[in-house]
Amino acid sequence: MSDGNWQMICGDADIEEGAMLPIEIGDLQIAVYRVGGEIFATDNVCTHGFALLTDGILEDDVVECPLHGGMFNIKSGKALCEPVDCDVRTYRTRRVDDRVEVLLDS
Ligand code: FES
């Protein structure tokens, strides 16, 4: 049985602690983060307008959108403050050897 649609998105060494990386897979734009040694992933497009979260600011586990300052928790996707009121989608991640993979819909 398949364990799901895991897709490699980058090498483990491609993203430093406290950094973000924009990734495109087909039509999907995904933001990858490394915080506390762990890898997280969300949709990269803000739920309020068209802005890439990876162009914003990452502080601990909160990313701030560059356009209007909306904030999301990168672990839960939760929208934290005005003007964003819709959570951002999160993706499961895993590291396999020196690769980082995200779980996409099949
Ligand atoms: S586009 Fe992100 S807060 Fe407005």
Coordinates of C-alpha atoms and ligand atoms in Angstrom, one line a residue:
M1 CA 0.0 0.0 0.0
S2 CA 1.3 3.5 -0.9
D3 CA 2.1 5.8 2.0
G4 CA 0.7 8.8 0.2
N5 CA 1.7 11.4 -2.3
W6 CA 5.0 12.6 -0.7
Q7 CA 6.9 14.9 -3.0
M8 CA 10.5 16.0 -2.6
I9 CA 10.7 19.8 -2.3
C10 CA 14.3 20.6 -1.4
G11 CA 17.4 19.3 0.1
D12 CA 17.7 19.3 3.9
A13 CA 20.7 21.6 3.6
D14 CA 18.9 24.1 1.4
I15 CA 17.0 25.7 4.3
E16 CA 18.7 27.2 7.3
E17 CA 17.4 27.6 10.8
G18 CA 14.9 30.5 11.0
A19 CA 14.7 30.7 7.2
M20 CA 11.9 30.3 4.6
L21 CA 12.0 28.9 1.1
P22 CA 9.4 29.4 -1.7
I23 CA 8.7 26.2 -3.6
E24 CA 6.5 25.6 -6.7
I25 CA 5.1 22.2 -7.5
G26 CA 2.9 22.5 -10.5
D27 CA 0.2 25.1 -9.7
L28 CA 1.0 24.9 -6.0
Q29 CA 3.1 27.6 -4.2
I30 CA 4.4 26.3 -0.9
A31 CA 6.4 28.0 1.8
V32 CA 8.9 25.8 3.7
Y33 CA 10.2 26.9 7.1
R34 CA 12.8 25.6 9.5
V35 CA 12.1 26.5 13.1
G36 CA 13.7 24.8 16.1
G37 CA 15.3 22.3 13.8
E38 CA 12.0 21.1 12.4
I39 CA 10.6 21.7 8.9
F40 CA 7.1 23.1 8.4
A41 CA 5.2 23.9 5.2
T42 CA 2.2 26.0 4.4
D43 CA 0.6 27.5 1.3
N44 CA 2.8 30.4 0.3
V45 CA 0.0 32.7 -0.9
C46 CA -1.6 34.7 1.8
T47 CA -5.3 34.0 2.4
H48 CA -6.1 37.8 2.3
G49 CA -4.6 38.8 -1.0
F50 CA -1.9 37.9 -3.4
A51 CA 1.3 38.1 -1.5
L52 CA 3.9 35.5 -0.9
L53 CA 4.5 34.7 2.8
T54 CA 8.1 34.0 2.0
D55 CA 8.5 37.7 1.1
G56 CA 7.4 38.6 4.6
I57 CA 9.1 38.1 8.0
L58 CA 9.4 34.9 10.0
E59 CA 9.8 35.2 13.7
D60 CA 9.8 32.0 15.7
D61 CA 6.7 30.1 14.5
V62 CA 4.9 33.2 13.1
V63 CA 5.1 34.5 9.6
E64 CA 4.0 38.0 8.8
C65 CA 2.6 38.8 5.4
P66 CA 4.5 41.5 3.5
L67 CA 1.5 43.2 2.1
H68 CA -0.8 44.1 5.1
G69 CA 1.0 42.6 8.0
G70 CA -1.4 39.7 8.6
M71 CA 0.2 36.9 10.7
F72 CA -0.1 33.1 10.6
N73 CA 1.2 30.4 12.9
I74 CA 3.3 28.2 10.5
K75 CA 2.7 25.1 12.5
S76 CA -1.1 25.2 12.7
G77 CA -1.8 27.6 9.8
K78 CA -4.0 29.7 12.2
A79 CA -4.7 33.3 11.2
L80 CA -3.5 35.3 14.2
C81 CA -4.6 38.9 13.5
E82 CA -6.4 41.4 11.3
P83 CA -6.7 41.6 8.4
V84 CA -6.4 37.9 7.9
D85 CA -9.4 35.9 9.1
C86 CA -8.9 32.7 7.1
D87 CA -6.3 30.1 8.1
V88 CA -3.6 29.1 5.7
R89 CA -3.3 25.5 4.6
T90 CA -0.5 23.5 6.2
Y91 CA 1.2 20.4 4.8
R92 CA 2.8 17.5 6.6
T93 CA 6.6 17.3 6.1
R94 CA 9.2 14.7 6.6
R95 CA 12.9 14.3 6.1
V96 CA 14.2 11.3 4.2
D97 CA 18.0 11.0 4.2
D98 CA 19.1 14.5 3.0
R99 CA 15.8 15.4 1.4
V100 CA 12.7 17.2 2.6
E101 CA 9.3 16.0 1.4
V102 CA 5.7 17.3 1.7
L103 CA 2.5 15.3 1.7
L104 CA 0.2 16.5 -1.1
D105 CA -3.3 15.4 -2.0
S106 CA -3.2 12.3 -4.2
Ligands
FES1 S1 -2.3 40.1 1.5 FE1 -1.6 39.2 3.3 S2 -2.4 40.4 4.9 FE2 -3.2 41.3 3.0

